[in-house]
């Protein structure tokens, strides 16, 4: 399991547009208190609105991990980046990367980190050792976000719930299962990178037994109806032993992400998730829906959410438009 | 994907009992024509009934891969084994192992193999590169064995069907998804060792598009109802795009292997598998049941199989007691 040392200096490199810095943006949006500043190369086209700093300036202000939160052209690490990473290690930074290419496989970077006793984190990869899932009931309560597809707002919904629950004085912890979530939480496991024998076991490990009134908010991945990734979603569902499930959806999407498959109906998706979830938690139930309505007008969104709520007899929210208070209220019934 | 060069010399090492040589036994039972002989150390307690040979004798009779088909005490490779593996490489053998410990991580073994241009195969591990599953319909037909639990005879059922189909002159290929199956088939991928993002993709790769009248017989793994491994089973089911499903079961088992969970009913298990299988093949259907009745008397087995057959309106066989002809007959309906 990855554990990052905050605070961070966010490295944007030569991001070619704002979207390329999406991971860094997520960290800044959800954990501004962990972000000391940003470091941009001369041709960077993105900004997070944070103060631009050199490695040394950020170090002097307390930054301890350099976070590479940017997608690159072709996944390469340019010479300019390489020099910056090496200098960061010289100063004493740990370095964390969300790139496909591994820091640990760059010989001189790997050697310098080892020599200086510093950590390199390739958060897209899961190098830890996990046990097979036991399926044994554990204490504490858990929410899992599931979806009709990939990228329908599962991370956003659970982060928003954590925020709202902490504001109410509830015990709540977001548990990251993907790279952006790991940067935000500072720890977690990229479950789609875990060897498949250990998917449910890895989830049991990142969301372990806890106080009876503590809620883990587990980031979901993929969909049971996605022909590429349903195995990940299934293992995640079993490992989570969720008491409360949130159904996430994007109503204007026509096909599953990356494949030519139609989206399942919300009804089918809830039914199959519930059936499978009850293997490891017979009391699992849906407590609400979280919908990304950004492609709808305000009036359309309001109507759509009301219709969903009527159809399923559950609160239906858009975490961005309406907030997630109705979902947090619904947890009281679990 | 692993591809082994036959024929094999089967290394039994210092197997402490016959069960420890179970993998080698499977190879000898299903592919006797690939087995030149056996190599046993002085304190070996197992035999396959093959001729005992030295490395050189077997080489002279054509053996090209030394297969370590034995479980060890504590997964260790003893000094005696190590010398034997090094000598095999000196002679020119490729070496394949079903151990958890990796041949490729033994420095001098790895170096010698590289120097001589020989292959080391750690068949429990999946080091290949896979694509994510596409879910795209492919030509050819496929059978997948699914089960109420792990270790209920899925490999045996599909191997027996391959045998019966080839005897009838049908086009049939067993596709291995686990270590013993890989040794038997000579190729395959241990899907539970694949990174979870690529489970369905790996299955698409090992059972690729084929002639319209060709049947792939895909070895199943785990169970959708096993809290540790259901993610593997789900990805396998989606990647297989099976036309025909075989339900495998062991009627005297009380709990799922390795965990304190009851077995699902056969009915529930068939229903959930069918529902999920139809995502990638809307025409998927069960064509029969394969039951391991070894713990039942002949009379009990006959009654039990007849009851199952009546209940589901499908042939129910024990591949060992009754053979699988009834299952092969049923393929005609697909």
XYZ file of C-alpha atoms in Angstrom:
668
model
C 0.000 0.000 0.000
C 1.240 3.444 -0.971
C 1.629 6.107 1.721
C 2.655 9.572 0.589
C 4.274 12.138 2.854
C 2.552 15.535 2.658
C 2.768 18.373 1.930
C 3.328 18.225 -1.794
C 4.950 20.294 -4.482
C 2.851 19.654 -7.606
C 4.930 19.179 -10.749
C 3.063 20.141 -13.920
C 6.023 19.678 -16.268
C 5.310 20.792 -19.804
C 1.581 19.965 -19.636
C 0.220 20.660 -23.088
C -3.184 21.799 -21.811
C -5.202 22.047 -18.625
C -6.631 18.532 -19.059
C -3.137 17.032 -19.001
C -2.830 18.313 -15.417
C -6.138 16.736 -14.340
C -4.569 14.600 -11.615
C -2.751 17.576 -10.086
C -5.991 19.548 -10.356
C -7.819 16.846 -8.402
C -5.240 16.999 -5.624
C -5.431 20.782 -5.430
C -9.272 20.763 -5.496
C -9.685 18.143 -2.775
C -6.579 18.648 -0.632
C -5.514 22.289 -1.006
C -4.019 22.167 2.487
C -1.513 19.563 1.301
C -0.310 21.633 -1.673
C 2.552 24.054 -1.038
C 2.871 25.227 -4.626
C 3.299 24.254 -8.253
C 6.405 23.747 -10.362
C 6.028 24.393 -14.081
C 8.552 24.111 -16.876
C 8.903 27.025 -19.286
C 6.461 25.633 -21.874
C 3.744 24.456 -19.460
C 0.217 25.323 -20.654
C -1.591 24.471 -17.400
C -1.884 26.141 -14.026
C -3.569 25.250 -10.751
C -3.545 28.862 -9.570
C -1.004 27.954 -6.910
C 2.188 29.910 -6.364
C 4.991 28.937 -8.766
C 8.014 27.752 -6.821
C 11.437 26.272 -7.330
C 12.227 22.953 -5.681
C 14.229 24.744 -2.996
C 11.560 27.363 -2.272
C 8.888 24.704 -1.812
C 11.228 22.615 0.340
C 11.833 25.623 2.565
C 8.058 25.991 2.941
C 7.778 22.380 4.078
C 7.056 20.362 0.919
C 8.355 16.796 1.260
C 6.995 14.958 -1.780
C 7.293 16.022 -5.406
C 4.092 14.827 -7.094
C 4.145 14.306 -10.848
C 0.453 14.846 -11.466
C 0.500 15.316 -15.200
C -0.031 13.140 -18.265
C 2.789 13.224 -20.772
C 3.032 13.101 -24.516
C 3.408 9.387 -25.169
C 4.118 8.600 -21.529
C 7.762 9.630 -21.873
C 9.896 11.352 -19.274
C 11.852 14.098 -21.050
C 15.431 15.060 -20.203
C 14.184 18.277 -18.601
C 11.885 16.306 -16.266
C 14.619 13.885 -15.454
C 16.961 16.645 -14.278
C 14.213 18.082 -12.112
C 13.490 14.702 -10.485
C 17.187 14.132 -9.799
C 17.533 17.574 -8.230
C 14.449 16.943 -6.084
C 16.087 13.777 -4.739
C 19.286 15.737 -4.071
C 17.298 18.163 -1.943
C 15.566 15.334 -0.084
C 12.133 14.986 -1.685
C 10.284 11.723 -2.016
C 8.893 11.516 -5.547
C 5.472 10.164 -6.562
C 4.303 9.670 -10.129
C 1.013 8.864 -11.798
C 2.691 8.029 -15.106
C 2.585 4.624 -16.768
C 6.395 4.721 -17.002
C 7.924 3.775 -13.677
C 10.290 6.022 -11.738
C 11.711 2.888 -10.169
C 12.815 1.676 -13.580
C 14.929 4.732 -14.351
C 18.318 3.474 -13.249
C 19.918 6.665 -11.938
C 16.705 7.901 -10.309
C 16.259 4.553 -8.608
C 19.888 4.481 -7.455
C 19.863 8.013 -6.087
C 16.623 7.405 -4.166
C 18.068 4.228 -2.673
C 21.338 5.941 -1.758
C 19.519 8.770 -0.017
C 16.865 6.580 1.627
C 14.027 8.335 -0.194
C 10.836 6.790 -1.572
C 9.726 6.584 -5.178
C 6.016 5.903 -5.637
C 4.583 4.755 -8.949
C 0.966 5.005 -7.906
C -0.424 3.449 -11.094
C 1.322 0.248 -10.145
C 0.664 -1.945 -7.141
C 3.890 -3.528 -6.026
C 2.804 -4.393 -2.500
C 2.075 -7.851 -1.212
C -1.532 -8.688 -0.558
C -3.401 -11.612 0.907
C -6.286 -13.300 -0.855
C -9.590 -11.925 0.382
C -10.944 -13.783 3.399
C -14.544 -12.612 3.173
C -14.585 -12.502 6.987
C -16.988 -9.963 8.428
C -15.191 -6.932 9.822
C -16.323 -4.134 12.090
C -16.985 -0.577 10.954
C -19.262 0.509 8.143
C -18.511 0.994 4.501
C -19.934 2.842 1.523
C -18.961 1.793 -1.992
C -19.685 3.765 -5.146
C -20.574 1.559 -8.115
C -21.426 2.655 -11.620
C -23.065 1.996 -14.941
C -19.657 2.681 -16.503
C -16.107 3.861 -15.832
C -15.618 7.606 -15.228
C -19.112 8.467 -14.080
C -18.153 10.289 -10.874
C -17.543 7.529 -8.329
C -14.434 9.178 -6.866
C -16.073 12.574 -6.782
C -19.172 11.236 -5.007
C -17.223 9.482 -2.255
C -14.863 12.427 -1.722
C -17.843 14.761 -1.468
C -19.496 12.455 1.058
C -16.334 12.293 3.152
C -16.226 16.071 3.187
C -19.883 16.405 4.215
C -19.590 13.702 6.876
C -16.497 15.211 8.460
C -18.277 18.581 8.515
C -21.053 16.908 10.532
C -18.539 15.454 12.943
C -19.002 11.887 11.684
C -16.087 9.460 11.517
C -15.353 9.051 7.819
C -12.356 8.126 5.663
C -12.093 8.153 1.892
C -10.294 4.996 0.673
C -8.555 5.377 -2.656
C -8.514 2.610 -5.254
C -7.116 4.552 -8.220
C -4.227 6.861 -8.934
C -5.858 10.277 -8.535
C -7.616 9.094 -5.413
C -4.308 7.882 -3.976
C -2.699 11.282 -4.489
C -5.692 12.933 -2.821
C -5.899 10.542 0.113
C -2.132 10.153 0.413
C -2.532 6.390 0.541
C -4.359 3.537 -1.138
C -3.963 0.866 -3.778
C -4.582 1.092 -7.504
C -6.746 -2.046 -7.560
C -6.782 -2.459 -11.314
C -3.001 -2.927 -11.078
C -3.225 -5.687 -8.441
C -2.696 -9.298 -9.527
C -6.197 -10.664 -10.002
C -5.974 -13.300 -7.266
C -5.705 -10.486 -4.745
C -8.328 -7.905 -5.802
C -10.752 -8.495 -2.956
C -7.870 -9.015 -0.530
C -6.328 -5.662 -1.443
C -9.661 -3.945 -0.766
C -9.986 -5.694 2.597
C -6.533 -4.320 3.374
C -7.137 -0.686 2.381
C -10.480 -0.549 4.211
C -9.756 -2.629 7.315
C -11.846 -3.238 10.434
C -12.675 -0.005 12.243
C -14.847 1.526 14.965
C -18.500 0.470 14.757
C -19.552 4.054 13.983
C -16.752 4.721 11.479
C -17.531 4.908 7.763
C -15.050 4.056 5.058
C -15.968 5.660 1.734
C -14.495 3.338 -0.846
C -13.772 4.674 -4.310
C -15.351 2.432 -6.934
C -13.830 1.341 -10.259
C -15.319 0.301 -13.571
C -18.666 -1.449 -13.820
C -19.980 -5.011 -13.540
C -21.267 -4.414 -17.079
C -17.966 -3.332 -18.616
C -16.524 -6.191 -20.725
C -12.943 -5.094 -20.037
C -13.029 -4.336 -16.324
C -15.915 -6.138 -14.623
C -13.508 -8.502 -12.856
C -11.990 -5.538 -11.033
C -15.443 -4.235 -10.098
C -16.510 -7.675 -8.830
C -13.446 -8.127 -6.620
C -13.844 -4.600 -5.314
C -17.497 -5.228 -4.496
C -16.721 -8.431 -2.584
C -13.733 -6.974 -0.753
C -15.640 -3.841 0.270
C -18.370 -5.680 2.224
C -20.326 -2.490 1.726
C -23.273 -1.689 3.972
C -24.310 1.150 1.696
C -23.991 1.321 -2.079
C -24.220 4.474 -4.175
C -25.220 4.114 -7.825
C -23.257 6.487 -10.081
C -24.318 7.391 -13.607
C -23.818 9.816 -16.481
C -27.162 10.104 -18.301
C -25.944 11.312 -21.701
C -23.324 8.622 -22.301
C -24.256 6.345 -25.203
C -21.644 3.569 -25.015
C -19.384 2.114 -22.334
C -16.042 3.847 -22.174
C -13.596 2.479 -24.757
C -15.846 -0.276 -26.127
C -18.854 -0.512 -28.398
C -21.306 -1.691 -25.736
C -24.482 0.082 -24.631
C -24.767 1.199 -21.031
C -26.853 -1.063 -18.798
C -30.070 0.291 -17.358
C -29.655 1.719 -13.867
C -32.170 -0.854 -12.669
C -30.206 -3.835 -14.019
C -26.988 -2.381 -12.711
C -28.377 -1.896 -9.211
C -29.894 -5.355 -9.212
C -26.687 -7.170 -10.213
C -24.497 -5.136 -7.861
C -26.825 -5.798 -4.964
C -27.001 -9.508 -5.684
C -23.213 -9.816 -5.793
C -22.591 -7.467 -2.852
C -24.798 -9.602 -0.621
C -22.357 -12.500 -0.893
C -20.011 -10.769 1.556
C -22.546 -8.483 3.247
C -26.113 -9.817 3.332
C -27.311 -6.415 4.593
C -25.924 -4.425 1.669
C -28.377 -1.958 0.166
C -28.481 1.028 -2.123
C -28.980 4.274 -0.241
C -28.940 6.677 -3.168
C -27.810 7.710 -6.626
C -25.102 10.184 -7.637
C -25.436 11.514 -11.157
C -23.092 13.646 -13.232
C -25.627 15.991 -14.846
C -23.067 18.437 -16.230
C -24.317 17.844 -19.772
C -27.901 18.770 -18.789
C -29.454 22.180 -18.207
C -30.446 23.129 -14.674
C -34.113 22.392 -15.426
C -33.342 19.087 -17.134
C -31.106 18.036 -14.258
C -33.735 18.849 -11.646
C -36.380 16.881 -13.518
C -34.068 13.947 -14.150
C -32.953 13.660 -10.527
C -36.559 13.848 -9.335
C -37.596 11.102 -11.747
C -34.775 8.839 -10.589
C -35.622 9.505 -6.982
C -39.279 8.617 -7.603
C -38.379 5.525 -9.607
C -36.076 4.017 -6.993
C -37.477 5.550 -3.818
C -34.006 6.841 -2.973
C -32.300 10.235 -2.921
C -30.754 11.134 -6.282
C -28.175 13.915 -6.267
C -25.555 15.514 -8.461
C -22.629 16.001 -6.063
C -21.600 19.187 -7.888
C -25.031 20.784 -8.427
C -26.913 19.695 -5.338
C -24.287 18.416 -2.923
C -24.492 15.060 -1.202
C -26.327 15.906 2.019
C -29.240 13.701 1.019
C -26.882 10.726 0.663
C -25.301 11.361 4.047
C -28.768 11.635 5.613
C -29.608 8.249 4.113
C -26.643 6.583 5.829
C -28.522 6.934 9.105
C -30.719 4.029 7.945
C -27.766 1.616 7.704
C 1.681 -16.253 -23.028
C 3.725 -19.298 -22.111
C 4.686 -21.795 -24.840
C 6.542 -24.918 -23.744
C 8.676 -27.003 -26.071
C 7.824 -30.707 -25.871
C 8.716 -33.418 -25.186
C 9.321 -33.148 -21.469
C 11.448 -34.773 -18.834
C 9.352 -34.671 -15.658
C 11.329 -33.724 -12.574
C 9.837 -35.114 -9.351
C 12.675 -33.972 -7.085
C 12.328 -35.219 -3.539
C 8.514 -35.315 -3.595
C 7.458 -36.334 -0.119
C 4.382 -38.233 -1.321
C 2.403 -38.949 -4.462
C 0.184 -35.901 -3.957
C 3.209 -33.613 -4.098
C 3.723 -34.766 -7.694
C 0.112 -34.033 -8.672
C 1.039 -31.559 -11.411
C 3.482 -34.002 -13.035
C 0.809 -36.697 -12.700
C -1.663 -34.503 -14.578
C 0.805 -34.026 -17.425
C 1.516 -37.741 -17.643
C -2.202 -38.648 -17.485
C -3.307 -36.204 -20.170
C -0.246 -35.927 -22.392
C 1.689 -39.222 -22.076
C 3.029 -38.731 -25.604
C 4.858 -35.595 -24.459
C 6.597 -37.329 -21.537
C 9.952 -38.997 -22.260
C 10.619 -40.062 -18.694
C 10.898 -39.027 -15.073
C 13.854 -37.787 -13.046
C 13.749 -38.534 -9.318
C 16.202 -37.646 -6.585
C 17.318 -40.398 -4.226
C 14.673 -39.657 -1.555
C 11.691 -39.173 -3.879
C 8.490 -40.847 -2.613
C 6.452 -40.442 -5.809
C 6.474 -42.117 -9.196
C 4.535 -41.651 -12.420
C 5.375 -45.144 -13.629
C 7.571 -43.657 -16.341
C 11.134 -44.792 -16.975
C 13.679 -43.170 -14.640
C 16.286 -41.288 -16.647
C 19.248 -39.025 -16.193
C 19.199 -35.624 -17.830
C 21.507 -36.878 -20.582
C 19.519 -40.048 -21.266
C 16.271 -38.115 -21.644
C 17.982 -35.507 -23.841
C 19.235 -38.256 -26.113
C 15.643 -39.526 -26.400
C 14.485 -36.076 -27.496
C 13.375 -34.308 -24.293
C 13.793 -30.538 -24.630
C 12.096 -29.087 -21.533
C 12.736 -30.072 -17.935
C 9.381 -29.685 -16.154
C 9.405 -29.187 -12.403
C 5.964 -30.589 -11.694
C 6.234 -31.057 -7.962
C 5.275 -29.081 -4.860
C 8.135 -28.481 -2.438
C 8.438 -28.322 1.290
C 7.940 -24.625 1.980
C 8.355 -23.684 -1.671
C 12.137 -23.817 -1.410
C 14.541 -24.977 -4.065
C 17.151 -27.164 -2.374
C 20.827 -27.246 -3.324
C 20.330 -30.660 -4.941
C 17.551 -29.304 -7.176
C 19.603 -26.278 -8.021
C 22.511 -28.382 -9.291
C 20.131 -30.444 -11.401
C 18.574 -27.325 -12.979
C 22.025 -25.879 -13.745
C 23.134 -29.129 -15.358
C 19.925 -29.254 -17.426
C 20.727 -25.786 -18.772
C 24.277 -26.909 -19.546
C 22.877 -29.739 -21.659
C 20.480 -27.388 -23.446
C 17.106 -27.893 -21.741
C 14.538 -25.173 -21.349
C 13.220 -25.308 -17.779
C 9.596 -24.826 -16.674
C 8.432 -24.635 -13.080
C 5.098 -24.645 -11.316
C 6.618 -23.442 -8.047
C 5.738 -20.167 -6.349
C 9.457 -19.343 -6.203
C 10.624 -18.057 -9.570
C 13.412 -19.660 -11.562
C 14.016 -16.276 -13.148
C 14.886 -14.835 -9.755
C 17.680 -17.312 -9.052
C 20.659 -15.264 -10.218
C 22.941 -17.984 -11.599
C 20.077 -19.951 -13.158
C 18.799 -16.803 -14.816
C 22.270 -15.850 -16.055
C 23.053 -19.285 -17.448
C 19.718 -19.475 -19.289
C 20.337 -16.032 -20.798
C 23.892 -16.915 -21.798
C 22.747 -20.083 -23.539
C 19.610 -18.579 -25.098
C 17.318 -20.978 -23.215
C 13.889 -20.243 -21.760
C 12.837 -20.326 -18.118
C 9.083 -20.546 -17.576
C 7.513 -19.783 -14.230
C 4.037 -20.891 -15.189
C 2.376 -19.724 -11.961
C 3.284 -16.182 -12.922
C 2.032 -14.207 -15.890
C 4.776 -11.896 -17.064
C 3.443 -11.327 -20.561
C 1.866 -8.139 -21.831
C -1.853 -8.196 -22.399
C -4.398 -5.811 -23.806
C -7.573 -4.858 -21.985
C -10.494 -6.984 -23.143
C -12.317 -5.504 -26.121
C -15.517 -7.505 -25.818
C -15.628 -7.629 -29.620
C -17.394 -10.678 -31.009
C -14.958 -13.178 -32.472
C -15.447 -16.171 -34.741
C -15.204 -19.775 -33.595
C -17.088 -21.378 -30.725
C -16.157 -21.653 -27.100
C -17.036 -23.791 -24.095
C -16.253 -22.530 -20.594
C -16.403 -24.620 -17.435
C -17.717 -22.691 -14.434
C -18.190 -23.946 -10.909
C -19.874 -23.676 -7.559
C -16.355 -23.524 -6.076
C -12.637 -23.827 -6.846
C -11.284 -27.351 -7.471
C -14.510 -29.034 -8.538
C -13.217 -30.577 -11.771
C -13.350 -27.760 -14.314
C -9.982 -28.615 -15.872
C -10.754 -32.306 -15.928
C -14.128 -31.753 -17.611
C -12.722 -29.567 -20.402
C -9.743 -31.875 -21.017
C -12.074 -34.867 -21.218
C -14.295 -33.013 -23.679
C -11.315 -32.098 -25.861
C -10.317 -35.745 -25.926
C -13.807 -36.943 -26.854
C -14.238 -34.254 -29.499
C -10.904 -34.980 -31.172
C -11.826 -38.685 -31.201
C -14.980 -37.736 -33.132
C -12.946 -35.710 -35.595
C -14.205 -32.356 -34.316
C -11.951 -29.303 -34.210
C -11.257 -28.733 -30.526
C -8.509 -27.100 -28.450
C -8.163 -27.060 -24.682
C -7.142 -23.564 -23.488
C -5.280 -23.516 -20.196
C -5.829 -20.824 -17.584
C -3.938 -22.379 -14.661
C -0.558 -23.933 -14.033
C -1.337 -27.632 -14.418
C -3.411 -26.895 -17.489
C -0.519 -24.927 -18.994
C 1.867 -27.858 -18.541
C -0.680 -30.164 -20.143
C -1.544 -27.891 -23.060
C 2.022 -26.638 -23.442
C 0.735 -23.063 -23.542
C -1.679 -20.733 -21.792
C -1.865 -18.041 -19.163
C -2.327 -18.405 -15.423
C -5.169 -15.876 -15.310
C -5.211 -15.477 -11.553
C -1.657 -14.114 -11.879
C -2.599 -11.499 -14.497
C -2.926 -7.863 -13.415
C -6.635 -7.368 -12.849
C -7.121 -4.764 -15.585
C -6.243 -7.445 -18.129
C -8.149 -10.569 -17.007
C -10.716 -10.575 -19.793
C -8.102 -9.390 -22.288
C -5.789 -12.280 -21.431
C -8.634 -14.742 -22.023
C -9.437 -13.122 -25.371
C -5.775 -13.630 -26.244
C -5.467 -17.304 -25.253
C -8.734 -18.240 -26.998
C -8.594 -16.071 -30.120
C -10.842 -15.977 -33.184
C -10.924 -19.312 -34.973
C -12.729 -21.313 -37.657
C -16.515 -21.160 -37.349
C -16.658 -24.895 -36.566
C -13.729 -24.871 -34.134
C -14.350 -25.234 -30.406
C -12.077 -23.803 -27.742
C -12.508 -25.591 -24.410
C -11.575 -22.958 -21.855
C -10.480 -24.076 -18.418
C -12.484 -22.290 -15.737
C -11.178 -20.855 -12.462
C -12.794 -20.195 -9.095
C -16.454 -19.293 -8.754
C -18.572 -16.141 -8.992
C -19.605 -17.029 -5.435
C -16.099 -17.273 -3.980
C -15.324 -14.148 -1.908
C -11.608 -14.363 -2.681
C -11.590 -15.128 -6.384
C -14.876 -14.069 -8.009
C -13.146 -11.202 -9.816
C -11.005 -13.727 -11.687
C -14.074 -15.824 -12.553
C -15.959 -12.750 -13.781
C -13.158 -11.564 -16.065
C -12.722 -15.096 -17.375
C -16.448 -15.367 -18.103
C -16.505 -12.077 -20.015
C -13.304 -12.778 -21.933
C -14.425 -16.277 -22.905
C -17.551 -15.140 -24.799
C -18.673 -18.717 -24.267
C -21.401 -20.200 -26.442
C -21.684 -23.205 -24.149
C -21.244 -23.269 -20.384
C -20.656 -26.386 -18.293
C -21.625 -26.264 -14.614
C -19.099 -28.100 -12.422
C -19.826 -29.221 -8.875
C -18.696 -31.456 -6.029
C -21.817 -32.531 -4.115
C -20.245 -33.388 -0.757
C -18.338 -30.154 -0.232
C -19.713 -28.180 2.704
C -17.871 -24.846 2.468
C -16.084 -22.905 -0.244
C -12.428 -23.771 -0.510
C -10.319 -21.872 2.027
C -13.121 -19.727 3.458
C -16.051 -20.210 5.812
C -18.769 -19.646 3.200
C -21.463 -22.132 2.178
C -21.555 -23.292 -1.433
C -24.175 -21.622 -3.596
C -27.015 -23.711 -4.953
C -26.348 -24.988 -8.465
C -29.431 -23.118 -9.583
C -28.211 -19.736 -8.274
C -24.779 -20.379 -9.669
C -26.087 -21.195 -13.134
C -28.390 -18.202 -13.082
C -25.683 -15.667 -12.148
C -23.137 -17.119 -14.564
C -25.622 -17.037 -17.396
C -26.660 -13.495 -16.648
C -23.054 -12.273 -16.644
C -21.948 -14.406 -19.615
C -24.662 -12.868 -21.778
C -22.985 -9.461 -21.557
C -20.353 -10.592 -24.069
C -22.302 -13.440 -25.716
C -26.084 -12.981 -25.715
C -26.466 -16.580 -26.953
C -24.580 -18.176 -24.072
C -26.329 -21.146 -22.512
C -25.668 -24.076 -20.228
C -25.416 -27.330 -22.118
C -24.747 -29.672 -19.198
C -23.308 -30.394 -15.767
C -20.060 -32.139 -14.836
C -19.976 -33.494 -11.315
C -17.144 -34.998 -9.315
C -19.010 -37.889 -7.641
C -15.900 -39.632 -6.349
C -17.167 -39.364 -2.755
C -20.444 -41.117 -3.666
C -21.146 -44.793 -4.233
C -21.977 -45.955 -7.754
C -25.686 -46.135 -6.898
C -25.699 -42.744 -5.186
C -23.851 -41.185 -8.118
C -26.271 -42.595 -10.665
C -29.261 -41.330 -8.716
C -27.707 -37.938 -8.121
C -26.779 -37.399 -11.765
C -30.264 -38.445 -12.879
C -31.861 -36.024 -10.425
C -29.694 -33.157 -11.648
C -30.454 -34.014 -15.236
C -34.193 -34.021 -14.518
C -34.013 -30.795 -12.524
C -32.219 -28.792 -15.189
C -33.280 -30.613 -18.335
C -29.614 -31.035 -19.267
C -27.149 -33.928 -19.375
C -25.361 -34.416 -16.048
C -22.183 -36.494 -16.140
C -19.204 -37.412 -14.030
C -16.303 -37.185 -16.512
C -14.497 -40.034 -14.716
C -17.425 -42.393 -14.098
C -19.604 -41.799 -17.130
C -17.424 -39.935 -19.619
C -18.464 -36.727 -21.315
C -20.118 -37.985 -24.483
C -23.455 -36.563 -23.399
C -21.866 -33.102 -23.093
C -20.260 -33.347 -26.513
C -23.599 -34.436 -27.995
C -25.190 -31.362 -26.456
C -22.744 -29.031 -28.240
C -24.565 -29.830 -31.461
C -27.376 -27.567 -30.248
C -25.100 -24.487 -30.077
